[in-house]
mmCIF file of C-alpha atoms and ligand atoms in Angstrom:
data_model
loop_
_atom_site.group_PDB
_atom_site.id
_atom_site.type_symbol
_atom_site.label_atom_id
_atom_site.label_comp_id
_atom_site.label_asym_id
_atom_site.label_seq_id
_atom_site.Cartn_x
_atom_site.Cartn_y
_atom_site.Cartn_z
ATOM 1 C CA MET A 1 -37.563 32.684 1.027
ATOM 2 C CA ALA A 2 -37.659 29.030 -0.218
ATOM 3 C CA ASP A 3 -34.503 27.376 1.404
ATOM 4 C CA THR A 4 -32.894 25.776 -1.415
ATOM 5 C CA GLN A 5 -29.937 24.281 0.095
ATOM 6 C CA ASP A 6 -29.944 20.600 -1.421
ATOM 7 C CA PRO A 7 -30.803 18.432 2.001
ATOM 8 C CA VAL A 8 -27.697 16.048 3.144
ATOM 9 C CA THR A 9 -27.292 12.751 3.993
ATOM 10 C CA THR A 10 -25.744 12.365 6.966
ATOM 11 C CA LEU A 11 -23.317 9.131 7.678
ATOM 12 C CA THR A 12 -21.361 7.637 10.469
ATOM 13 C CA ALA A 13 -18.323 5.380 10.267
ATOM 14 C CA SER A 14 -16.504 3.709 13.192
ATOM 15 C CA CYS A 15 -13.689 0.651 12.511
ATOM 16 C CA LEU A 16 -14.027 -2.571 14.713
ATOM 17 C CA CYS A 17 -12.512 -0.768 17.605
ATOM 18 C CA LYS A 18 -14.251 2.258 17.856
ATOM 19 C CA SER A 19 -11.490 5.041 18.380
ATOM 20 C CA THR A 20 -11.731 6.054 14.885
ATOM 21 C CA THR A 21 -14.716 7.739 13.956
ATOM 22 C CA PHE A 22 -16.271 10.319 11.319
ATOM 23 C CA THR A 23 -19.518 11.158 8.975
ATOM 24 C CA VAL A 24 -19.870 11.888 5.242
ATOM 25 C CA SER A 25 -22.927 14.787 4.380
ATOM 26 C CA ILE A 26 -23.744 13.668 0.737
ATOM 27 C CA PRO A 27 -26.028 15.890 -1.382
ATOM 28 C CA ASN A 28 -29.022 13.180 -1.552
ATOM 29 C CA SER A 29 -29.135 15.254 -4.830
ATOM 30 C CA LYS A 30 -25.926 13.343 -5.432
ATOM 31 C CA LEU A 31 -28.050 10.075 -4.526
ATOM 32 C CA PRO A 32 -27.005 7.270 -5.153
ATOM 33 C CA ILE A 33 -23.017 7.439 -5.170
ATOM 34 C CA PRO A 34 -21.404 5.223 -7.378
ATOM 35 C CA THR A 35 -18.796 2.504 -6.164
ATOM 36 C CA HIS A 36 -16.475 0.322 -7.380
ATOM 37 C CA LEU A 37 -14.787 -2.966 -6.250
ATOM 38 C CA CYS A 38 -10.938 -2.194 -6.424
ATOM 39 C CA HIS A 39 -9.171 -5.789 -7.566
ATOM 40 C CA CYS A 40 -5.800 -3.690 -7.058
ATOM 41 C CA ASP A 41 -2.711 -5.395 -5.801
ATOM 42 C CA ILE A 42 -2.851 -2.673 -3.657
ATOM 43 C CA CYS A 43 -5.582 -2.454 -2.069
ATOM 44 C CA ARG A 44 -5.454 -6.503 -1.913
ATOM 45 C CA ARG A 45 -2.786 -6.744 0.325
ATOM 46 C CA PHE A 46 -4.097 -3.023 2.351
ATOM 47 C CA HIS A 47 -7.304 -5.097 2.970
ATOM 48 C CA GLY A 48 -5.463 -8.383 3.253
ATOM 49 C CA THR A 49 -8.736 -9.310 1.319
ATOM 50 C CA PHE A 50 -9.721 -9.689 -2.397
ATOM 51 C CA ALA A 51 -11.005 -6.589 -2.993
ATOM 52 C CA ALA A 52 -11.717 -2.743 -1.751
ATOM 53 C CA PHE A 53 -15.167 -1.846 -1.701
ATOM 54 C CA HIS A 54 -14.583 2.185 -2.847
ATOM 55 C CA ALA A 55 -16.767 5.312 -2.806
ATOM 56 C CA ASP A 56 -15.720 8.444 -3.539
ATOM 57 C CA ILE A 57 -17.010 11.107 -0.702
ATOM 58 C CA PRO A 58 -17.053 14.618 0.151
ATOM 59 C CA PRO A 59 -14.360 15.418 3.266
ATOM 60 C CA PRO A 60 -15.259 13.064 6.197
ATOM 61 C CA ILE A 61 -15.932 15.460 9.393
ATOM 62 C CA GLY A 62 -14.460 14.381 12.848
ATOM 63 C CA LEU A 63 -11.430 12.736 11.696
ATOM 64 C CA ASN A 64 -9.263 12.411 13.958
ATOM 65 C CA TYR A 65 -5.834 12.354 13.003
ATOM 66 C CA ASP A 66 -4.169 11.142 15.912
ATOM 67 C CA THR A 67 -5.991 7.021 16.199
ATOM 68 C CA LEU A 68 -5.259 6.814 12.941
ATOM 69 C CA THR A 69 -1.804 6.001 11.485
ATOM 70 C CA SER A 70 -0.558 6.966 7.489
ATOM 71 C CA PHE A 71 0.485 4.860 4.271
ATOM 72 C CA GLU A 72 1.570 6.159 1.520
ATOM 73 C CA THR A 73 1.682 4.878 -1.778
ATOM 74 C CA PRO A 74 3.053 6.531 -4.864
ATOM 75 C CA CYS A 75 -0.133 8.476 -5.893
ATOM 76 C CA ALA A 76 -2.689 8.394 -2.035
ATOM 77 C CA VAL A 77 -2.469 8.541 1.160
ATOM 78 C CA ARG A 78 -4.040 5.951 3.098
ATOM 79 C CA TYR A 79 -5.219 6.038 6.738
ATOM 80 C CA PHE A 80 -6.221 2.590 8.776
ATOM 81 C CA CYS A 81 -6.491 2.942 12.705
ATOM 82 C CA SER A 82 -3.666 2.664 14.971
ATOM 83 C CA THR A 83 -5.645 0.001 17.410
ATOM 84 C CA CYS A 84 -7.337 -2.282 15.271
ATOM 85 C CA GLY A 85 -5.960 -2.097 12.025
ATOM 86 C CA ALA A 86 -9.317 -0.891 9.911
ATOM 87 C CA GLN A 87 -8.079 0.536 6.774
ATOM 88 C CA VAL A 88 -10.661 3.634 6.508
ATOM 89 C CA LEU A 89 -10.122 6.583 3.860
ATOM 90 C CA ASP A 90 -7.950 7.571 1.097
ATOM 91 C CA ARG A 91 -6.994 10.755 -0.030
ATOM 92 C CA ALA A 92 -5.451 11.429 -2.845
ATOM 93 C CA LYS A 93 -2.398 12.965 -2.989
ATOM 94 C CA GLU A 94 -3.074 15.834 -5.322
ATOM 95 C CA GLY A 95 -6.578 17.631 -4.501
ATOM 96 C CA GLU A 96 -8.846 16.605 -1.931
ATOM 97 C CA ASN A 97 -10.021 14.124 -3.046
ATOM 98 C CA TRP A 98 -11.276 11.158 -0.356
ATOM 99 C CA CYS A 99 -12.415 7.759 -1.260
ATOM 100 C CA VAL A 100 -13.912 5.658 1.913
ATOM 101 C CA SER A 101 -14.314 1.908 2.668
ATOM 102 C CA THR A 102 -17.948 1.352 2.067
ATOM 103 C CA ALA A 103 -17.438 -1.120 4.951
ATOM 104 C CA MET A 104 -17.457 1.296 7.494
ATOM 105 C CA PHE A 105 -20.845 1.957 7.663
ATOM 106 C CA ASN A 106 -23.752 -0.410 8.917
ATOM 107 C CA HIS A 107 -25.289 -2.169 6.039
ATOM 108 C CA LYS A 108 -29.212 -1.776 6.598
ATOM 109 C CA ASP A 109 -27.434 2.294 6.796
ATOM 110 C CA VAL A 110 -26.526 2.473 3.634
ATOM 111 C CA ASP A 111 -27.644 -0.333 1.494
ATOM 112 C CA ASP A 112 -29.561 2.877 -1.081
ATOM 113 C CA ILE A 113 -26.648 5.479 -1.035
ATOM 114 C CA PHE A 114 -23.553 3.365 -2.270
ATOM 115 C CA GLU A 115 -24.768 1.476 -5.984
ATOM 116 C CA TYR A 116 -22.048 -1.202 -7.083
ATOM 117 C CA THR A 117 -20.965 -0.494 -10.816
ATOM 118 C CA ALA A 118 -17.796 -1.505 -11.196
ATOM 119 C CA HIS A 119 -15.317 -4.641 -10.602
ATOM 120 C CA ILE A 120 -12.072 -2.382 -11.441
ATOM 121 C CA PHE A 121 -8.255 -3.604 -12.061
ATOM 122 C CA VAL A 122 -9.697 -7.250 -12.532
ATOM 123 C CA GLY A 123 -6.310 -8.036 -14.269
ATOM 124 C CA ASP A 124 -4.298 -7.858 -11.093
ATOM 125 C CA THR A 125 -5.996 -11.036 -10.486
ATOM 126 C CA LYS A 126 -4.925 -13.328 -13.136
ATOM 127 C CA ASP A 127 -8.169 -15.380 -12.253
ATOM 128 C CA GLY A 128 -11.266 -13.179 -11.667
ATOM 129 C CA GLY A 129 -10.979 -13.456 -8.028
ATOM 130 C CA MET A 130 -14.427 -12.705 -6.161
ATOM 131 C CA SER A 131 -15.453 -10.943 -8.771
ATOM 132 C CA ASP A 132 -16.721 -13.407 -10.616
ATOM 133 C CA TRP A 133 -19.287 -14.493 -7.343
ATOM 134 C CA LEU A 134 -20.271 -10.662 -7.728
ATOM 135 C CA PRO A 135 -21.119 -10.676 -11.412
ATOM 136 C CA SER A 136 -24.414 -8.742 -10.245
ATOM 137 C CA VAL A 137 -25.462 -6.906 -7.253
ATOM 138 C CA LYS A 138 -28.841 -6.315 -7.020
ATOM 139 C CA GLY A 139 -30.381 -6.814 -10.061
ATOM 140 C CA LYS A 140 -27.732 -4.950 -11.762
ATOM 141 C CA GLU A 141 -25.116 -6.353 -13.331
ATOM 142 C CA LEU A 142 -21.535 -4.447 -13.377
ATOM 143 C CA LYS A 143 -18.965 -3.655 -15.448
ATOM 144 C CA ARG A 144 -15.700 -5.725 -15.004
ATOM 145 C CA TRP A 145 -12.899 -4.037 -15.977
ATOM 146 C CA LYS A 146 -8.977 -5.031 -16.897
ATOM 147 C CA THR A 147 -7.782 -1.924 -15.108
ATOM 148 C CA THR A 148 -10.290 0.786 -14.795
ATOM 149 C CA PRO A 149 -12.272 3.184 -16.948
ATOM 150 C CA LYS A 150 -11.055 5.755 -16.245
ATOM 151 C CA GLY A 151 -7.435 5.707 -18.170
ATOM 152 C CA ARG A 152 -5.038 5.713 -14.777
ATOM 153 C CA GLY A 153 -4.286 1.957 -16.794
ATOM 154 C CA ALA A 154 -2.654 0.603 -19.962
ATOM 155 C CA SER A 155 -5.999 -0.329 -21.079
ATOM 156 C CA ASP A 156 -10.042 -0.078 -20.750
ATOM 157 C CA GLU A 157 -9.964 -3.469 -21.517
ATOM 158 C CA GLU A 158 -14.111 -4.959 -20.428
ATOM 159 C CA LEU A 159 -13.671 -8.317 -18.773
ATOM 160 C CA PRO A 160 -16.287 -11.610 -19.754
ATOM 161 C CA LEU A 161 -17.578 -12.895 -16.190
ATOM 162 C CA TYR A 162 -15.249 -16.255 -15.910
ATOM 163 C CA TRP A 163 -12.250 -13.995 -17.207
ATOM 164 C CA ARG A 164 -8.892 -15.708 -16.037
ATOM 165 C CA ALA A 165 -5.307 -15.223 -17.365
ATOM 166 C CA THR A 166 -4.218 -18.220 -16.032
ATOM 167 C CA ALA A 167 -5.465 -21.767 -16.008
ATOM 168 C CA PRO A 168 -7.111 -23.617 -13.782
ATOM 169 C CA PRO A 169 -4.157 -25.119 -11.348
ATOM 170 C CA LYS A 170 -3.269 -28.251 -12.423
ATOM 171 C CA GLU A 171 -3.562 -30.644 -9.817
ATOM 172 C CA SER A 172 -0.321 -32.401 -10.306
ATOM 173 C CA ALA A 173 1.749 -29.570 -9.745
ATOM 174 C CA LYS A 174 2.282 -28.762 -6.069
ATOM 175 C CA GLU A 175 4.801 -26.655 -4.848
ATOM 176 C CA ASP A 176 5.311 -27.298 -1.138
ATOM 177 C CA ARG A 177 4.490 -23.287 0.313
ATOM 178 C CA VAL A 178 2.909 -20.721 -0.476
ATOM 179 C CA HIS A 179 4.449 -17.140 0.381
ATOM 180 C CA ALA A 180 2.425 -14.535 2.146
ATOM 181 C CA HIS A 181 2.726 -10.514 3.018
ATOM 182 C CA CYS A 182 1.376 -7.205 2.970
ATOM 183 C CA TYR A 183 1.898 -4.497 1.098
ATOM 184 C CA CYS A 184 5.104 -3.079 2.725
ATOM 185 C CA ASN A 185 6.959 -6.665 2.992
ATOM 186 C CA GLY A 186 7.081 -5.875 6.657
ATOM 187 C CA THR A 187 4.636 -8.983 7.399
ATOM 188 C CA SER A 188 6.570 -12.096 5.492
ATOM 189 C CA PHE A 189 5.417 -16.267 6.188
ATOM 190 C CA TYR A 190 4.376 -18.955 4.016
ATOM 191 C CA LEU A 191 1.828 -21.388 4.099
ATOM 192 C CA HIS A 192 2.959 -25.651 4.200
ATOM 193 C CA ARG A 193 1.054 -28.009 3.078
ATOM 194 C CA PRO A 194 -1.440 -29.683 5.278
ATOM 195 C CA ASP A 195 0.612 -32.741 7.132
ATOM 196 C CA PRO A 196 -2.615 -34.703 8.954
ATOM 197 C CA CYS A 197 0.225 -35.947 11.149
ATOM 198 C CA LYS A 198 0.599 -32.128 12.852
ATOM 199 C CA MET A 199 -2.600 -31.809 13.902
ATOM 200 C CA SER A 200 -5.429 -33.466 15.872
ATOM 201 C CA ARG A 201 -7.428 -35.505 14.163
ATOM 202 C CA GLU A 202 -10.468 -33.474 15.038
ATOM 203 C CA LEU A 203 -8.784 -30.289 12.966
ATOM 204 C CA ALA A 204 -8.042 -32.019 10.483
ATOM 205 C CA GLU A 205 -11.113 -33.020 9.797
ATOM 206 C CA LYS A 206 -12.226 -29.213 9.882
ATOM 207 C CA ARG A 207 -9.506 -28.114 8.020
ATOM 208 C CA ILE A 208 -8.133 -29.970 6.013
ATOM 209 C CA SER A 209 -10.630 -30.326 2.443
ATOM 210 C CA PRO A 210 -12.542 -33.921 2.320
ATOM 211 C CA ARG A 211 -12.287 -33.346 -1.242
ATOM 212 C CA ASP A 212 -8.192 -32.327 -2.052
ATOM 213 C CA PRO A 213 -6.310 -33.578 1.095
ATOM 214 C CA SER A 214 -3.180 -31.267 -0.408
ATOM 215 C CA LYS A 215 -5.690 -28.207 0.283
ATOM 216 C CA TRP A 216 -7.066 -26.088 3.050
ATOM 217 C CA ILE A 217 -10.627 -25.265 3.416
ATOM 218 C CA ALA A 218 -11.666 -21.217 3.181
ATOM 219 C CA LYS A 219 -14.408 -18.934 3.319
ATOM 220 C CA VAL A 220 -15.602 -16.297 2.951
ATOM 221 C CA CYS A 221 -16.598 -14.697 6.146
ATOM 222 C CA ALA A 222 -19.405 -11.995 5.904
ATOM 223 C CA CYS A 223 -19.352 -10.789 9.501
ATOM 224 C CA ASP A 224 -19.703 -7.432 11.504
ATOM 225 C CA SER A 225 -16.115 -8.118 13.326
ATOM 226 C CA CYS A 226 -14.567 -9.025 10.790
ATOM 227 C CA ARG A 227 -16.119 -6.610 8.056
ATOM 228 C CA LEU A 228 -15.082 -3.427 10.179
ATOM 229 C CA ALA A 229 -11.264 -4.990 11.382
ATOM 230 C CA ALA A 230 -10.939 -5.117 7.354
ATOM 231 C CA GLY A 231 -12.619 -2.469 5.629
ATOM 232 C CA ALA A 232 -14.381 -5.054 3.941
ATOM 233 C CA GLN A 233 -17.845 -6.568 3.775
ATOM 234 C CA LEU A 234 -16.399 -9.808 2.678
ATOM 235 C CA VAL A 235 -13.240 -10.896 3.558
ATOM 236 C CA PRO A 236 -11.765 -14.211 2.855
ATOM 237 C CA TRP A 237 -10.270 -17.010 5.161
ATOM 238 C CA ALA A 238 -8.109 -19.663 4.959
ATOM 239 C CA TYR A 239 -8.415 -22.157 7.856
ATOM 240 C CA VAL A 240 -5.039 -23.733 8.732
ATOM 241 C CA SER A 241 -3.116 -25.065 12.025
ATOM 242 C CA LYS A 242 -0.079 -22.961 13.799
ATOM 243 C CA GLY A 243 2.541 -25.777 12.557
ATOM 244 C CA HIS A 244 2.033 -25.275 8.886
ATOM 245 C CA ILE A 245 3.671 -21.440 8.753
ATOM 246 C CA THR A 246 6.931 -20.125 9.407
ATOM 247 C CA GLN A 247 7.990 -16.934 9.225
ATOM 248 C CA ALA A 248 10.203 -15.570 6.224
ATOM 249 C CA ASN A 249 13.859 -16.075 8.452
ATOM 250 C CA GLY A 250 12.390 -20.056 9.047
ATOM 251 C CA GLU A 251 10.969 -18.816 13.309
ATOM 252 C CA PRO A 252 7.524 -21.045 13.813
ATOM 253 C CA PHE A 253 4.383 -19.126 14.338
ATOM 254 C CA GLU A 254 3.900 -16.106 16.457
ATOM 255 C CA VAL A 255 0.768 -14.491 17.010
ATOM 256 C CA THR A 256 3.303 -11.010 16.686
ATOM 257 C CA PHE A 257 6.026 -11.234 14.640
ATOM 258 C CA GLY A 258 7.627 -8.714 11.850
ATOM 259 C CA THR A 259 5.706 -5.658 11.947
ATOM 260 C CA LEU A 260 2.577 -7.447 13.251
ATOM 261 C CA LYS A 261 0.213 -5.130 15.768
ATOM 262 C CA ALA A 262 -2.111 -7.195 17.765
ATOM 263 C CA TYR A 263 -6.245 -6.619 18.519
ATOM 264 C CA ARG A 264 -7.981 -8.978 21.007
ATOM 265 C CA SER A 265 -11.143 -8.757 19.276
ATOM 266 C CA SER A 266 -13.162 -10.760 21.405
ATOM 267 C CA PRO A 267 -12.607 -12.915 24.289
ATOM 268 C CA GLY A 268 -10.513 -15.646 23.543
ATOM 269 C CA ALA A 269 -9.267 -14.079 20.075
ATOM 270 C CA THR A 270 -6.611 -11.639 18.678
ATOM 271 C CA ARG A 271 -6.432 -9.828 15.395
ATOM 272 C CA THR A 272 -3.523 -9.423 13.991
ATOM 273 C CA PHE A 273 -2.146 -6.301 11.595
ATOM 274 C CA CYS A 274 1.152 -4.680 9.871
ATOM 275 C CA GLY A 275 1.720 -2.318 12.242
ATOM 276 C CA THR A 276 2.749 -0.219 8.940
ATOM 277 C CA CYS A 277 0.859 -0.294 6.264
ATOM 278 C CA GLY A 278 -2.228 -2.349 8.133
ATOM 279 C CA ALA A 279 -2.778 -5.163 6.490
ATOM 280 C CA GLN A 280 -5.120 -7.359 8.421
ATOM 281 C CA CYS A 281 -3.172 -10.715 8.800
ATOM 282 C CA HIS A 282 -4.275 -13.258 11.158
ATOM 283 C CA TYR A 283 -7.105 -14.365 13.428
ATOM 284 C CA VAL A 284 -5.555 -16.360 15.843
ATOM 285 C CA ARG A 285 -7.771 -18.274 19.008
ATOM 286 C CA ASP A 286 -6.305 -18.325 22.259
ATOM 287 C CA GLY A 287 -5.099 -21.374 23.357
ATOM 288 C CA GLU A 288 -5.461 -23.829 19.944
ATOM 289 C CA ASP A 289 -3.446 -24.650 17.226
ATOM 290 C CA ILE A 290 -5.648 -23.097 14.792
ATOM 291 C CA VAL A 291 -4.919 -19.574 12.390
ATOM 292 C CA ASP A 292 -6.951 -17.870 10.129
ATOM 293 C CA ILE A 293 -4.873 -16.305 7.355
ATOM 294 C CA SER A 294 -6.266 -13.155 5.376
ATOM 295 C CA VAL A 295 -6.293 -14.635 1.880
ATOM 296 C CA GLY A 296 -5.511 -11.469 0.290
ATOM 297 C CA LEU A 297 -1.659 -11.688 0.965
ATOM 298 C CA LEU A 298 -1.225 -15.016 -0.588
ATOM 299 C CA ASP A 299 0.848 -14.849 -3.619
ATOM 300 C CA ALA A 300 -0.402 -18.129 -5.604
ATOM 301 C CA GLU A 301 0.639 -18.625 -9.352
ATOM 302 C CA SER A 302 -2.910 -19.500 -10.483
ATOM 303 C CA GLY A 303 -4.414 -16.093 -9.136
ATOM 304 C CA THR A 304 -6.109 -14.755 -5.872
ATOM 305 C CA ARG A 305 -8.574 -17.508 -4.691
ATOM 306 C CA VAL A 306 -5.020 -19.503 -4.936
ATOM 307 C CA GLU A 307 -7.424 -22.494 -6.042
ATOM 308 C CA GLU A 308 -3.946 -24.301 -5.996
ATOM 309 C CA TRP A 309 -3.511 -24.308 -1.945
ATOM 310 C CA LEU A 310 -7.165 -23.780 -0.904
ATOM 311 C CA ASP A 311 -11.144 -25.094 -1.153
ATOM 312 C CA TRP A 312 -13.346 -22.387 -1.377
ATOM 313 C CA GLN A 313 -16.878 -23.296 1.207
ATOM 314 C CA THR A 314 -19.671 -22.544 -1.934
ATOM 315 C CA GLU A 315 -22.501 -23.418 -0.132
ATOM 316 C CA LYS A 316 -22.673 -20.188 2.293
ATOM 317 C CA LEU A 317 -20.950 -17.007 3.536
ATOM 318 C CA GLY A 318 -19.364 -17.019 7.380
ATOM 319 C CA TYR A 319 -22.098 -15.079 9.787
ATOM 320 C CA PRO A 320 -24.548 -14.169 6.911
ATOM 321 C CA GLU A 321 -26.863 -13.049 9.916
ATOM 322 C CA ASP A 322 -24.795 -10.103 10.586
ATOM 323 C CA ALA A 323 -25.035 -8.967 6.580
ATOM 324 C CA GLU A 324 -29.083 -8.475 6.779
ATOM 325 C CA GLY A 325 -30.308 -6.217 5.012
ATOM 326 C CA SER A 326 -27.279 -5.632 2.960
ATOM 327 C CA GLY A 327 -27.919 -6.718 -1.532
ATOM 328 C CA LEU A 328 -23.759 -7.035 -1.137
ATOM 329 C CA VAL A 329 -23.542 -9.583 0.522
ATOM 330 C CA LYS A 330 -26.950 -11.652 -0.646
ATOM 331 C CA ALA A 331 -25.456 -11.417 -3.882
ATOM 332 C CA CYS A 332 -21.675 -12.237 -3.382
ATOM 333 C CA ALA A 333 -23.430 -15.342 -1.270
ATOM 334 C CA GLU A 334 -25.732 -16.279 -4.592
ATOM 335 C CA GLY A 335 -22.812 -15.327 -6.395
ATOM 336 C CA LEU A 336 -20.343 -17.830 -4.875
ATOM 337 C CA LYS A 337 -22.718 -20.506 -4.823
ATOM 338 C CA ALA A 338 -23.024 -20.965 -8.677
ATOM 339 C CA TRP A 339 -19.636 -20.018 -9.303
ATOM 340 C CA GLY A 340 -18.923 -23.784 -6.887
ATOM 341 C CA ARG A 341 -21.152 -25.003 -8.955
ATOM 342 C CA ARG A 342 -19.174 -24.369 -12.279
ATOM 343 C CA VAL A 343 -15.842 -25.328 -10.673
ATOM 344 C CA GLU A 344 -18.077 -29.039 -10.035
ATOM 345 C CA ARG A 345 -18.754 -29.505 -13.692
ATOM 346 C CA ARG A 346 -15.273 -28.433 -14.524
ATOM 347 C CA LYS A 347 -13.884 -31.105 -12.500
ATOM 348 C CA GLU A 348 -16.628 -34.054 -13.717
ATOM 349 C CA TYR A 349 -15.647 -33.104 -17.103
ATOM 350 C CA THR A 350 -11.780 -32.600 -16.666
ATOM 351 C CA SER A 351 -11.576 -36.294 -14.350
HETATM 352 ZN ZN1 ZN B 401 -10.080 0.783 15.253
HETATM 353 ZN ZN1 ZN B 402 -6.642 -0.282 -5.623
HETATM 354 ZN ZN1 ZN B 403 2.851 -3.789 5.826
HETATM 355 ZN ZN1 ZN B 404 -16.057 -12.610 10.543
#
């Protein structure tokens, strides 16, 4: 008798430290899997990124719960690696619905497996967030939902490209500090405006925006290490100096404070994440004054791109060579450039 079973494609997921691995078997008839970017406040604070890259999958195989920490939200249980903090999966509290961070797979293995179809909860970003940098992936336009088309939220409204609920930040309205915190609030700190007197000249040149000295330089990293630590293919960082961060209690910055845990991701570098909710928080180099802050933690008036504080480097992603073969990352590189030119034109027009 002929084998009538649907052939399957098996994918292997792994976190940065490799203590969490599992496989997912997907019937070929279900491919490609519709995948969305979730821009909701919860996902942003859990990953420390602009959005989560999520796909519904069959129950994972070989998951070792001993390597994971769980955190419950109102409708789901989220799992992150207890050693490196990678947000790998979540499971709905009702039923057996699993959702995976698609970043946990190698780009080349999944470029045709996960098909990006939509941005959801764009309304939470206030400024469009990263959805403006990914209008389409591999030639296919992504829908942009204010909440979600599934009716979980208050409306199914679609939003246009470059939508924003807030006006672009006014150059005159400059708070002197901005709050940052993870989802559970166990890690809470403030970032202050750059003061060239508090850092070396060399560092000031690298970290303070040459166009607006009240802003820090920010960049989106596409490297494998950031991908596997944050559970996101595109990881936004603000490049700052240590002396400009204070803990919520007023104490100066330390590598670990509050609920932070540290993971040595490479010789000379430490990544920190919240030990309670798993949010990726900082990247710190030994013996240097520099700290990278996960932009998803910042609470700016204008929205998630934190434009009143950050000058985005739009011409190039960090380490695009690590993401070779990823239609998603390539699309972001192009979308970011287009957005950068648009912002420049807006400034010329208003100045
Ligand atoms: Zn890990
Ligand atoms: Zn979400
Ligand atoms: Zn936390
Ligand atoms: Zn990186």
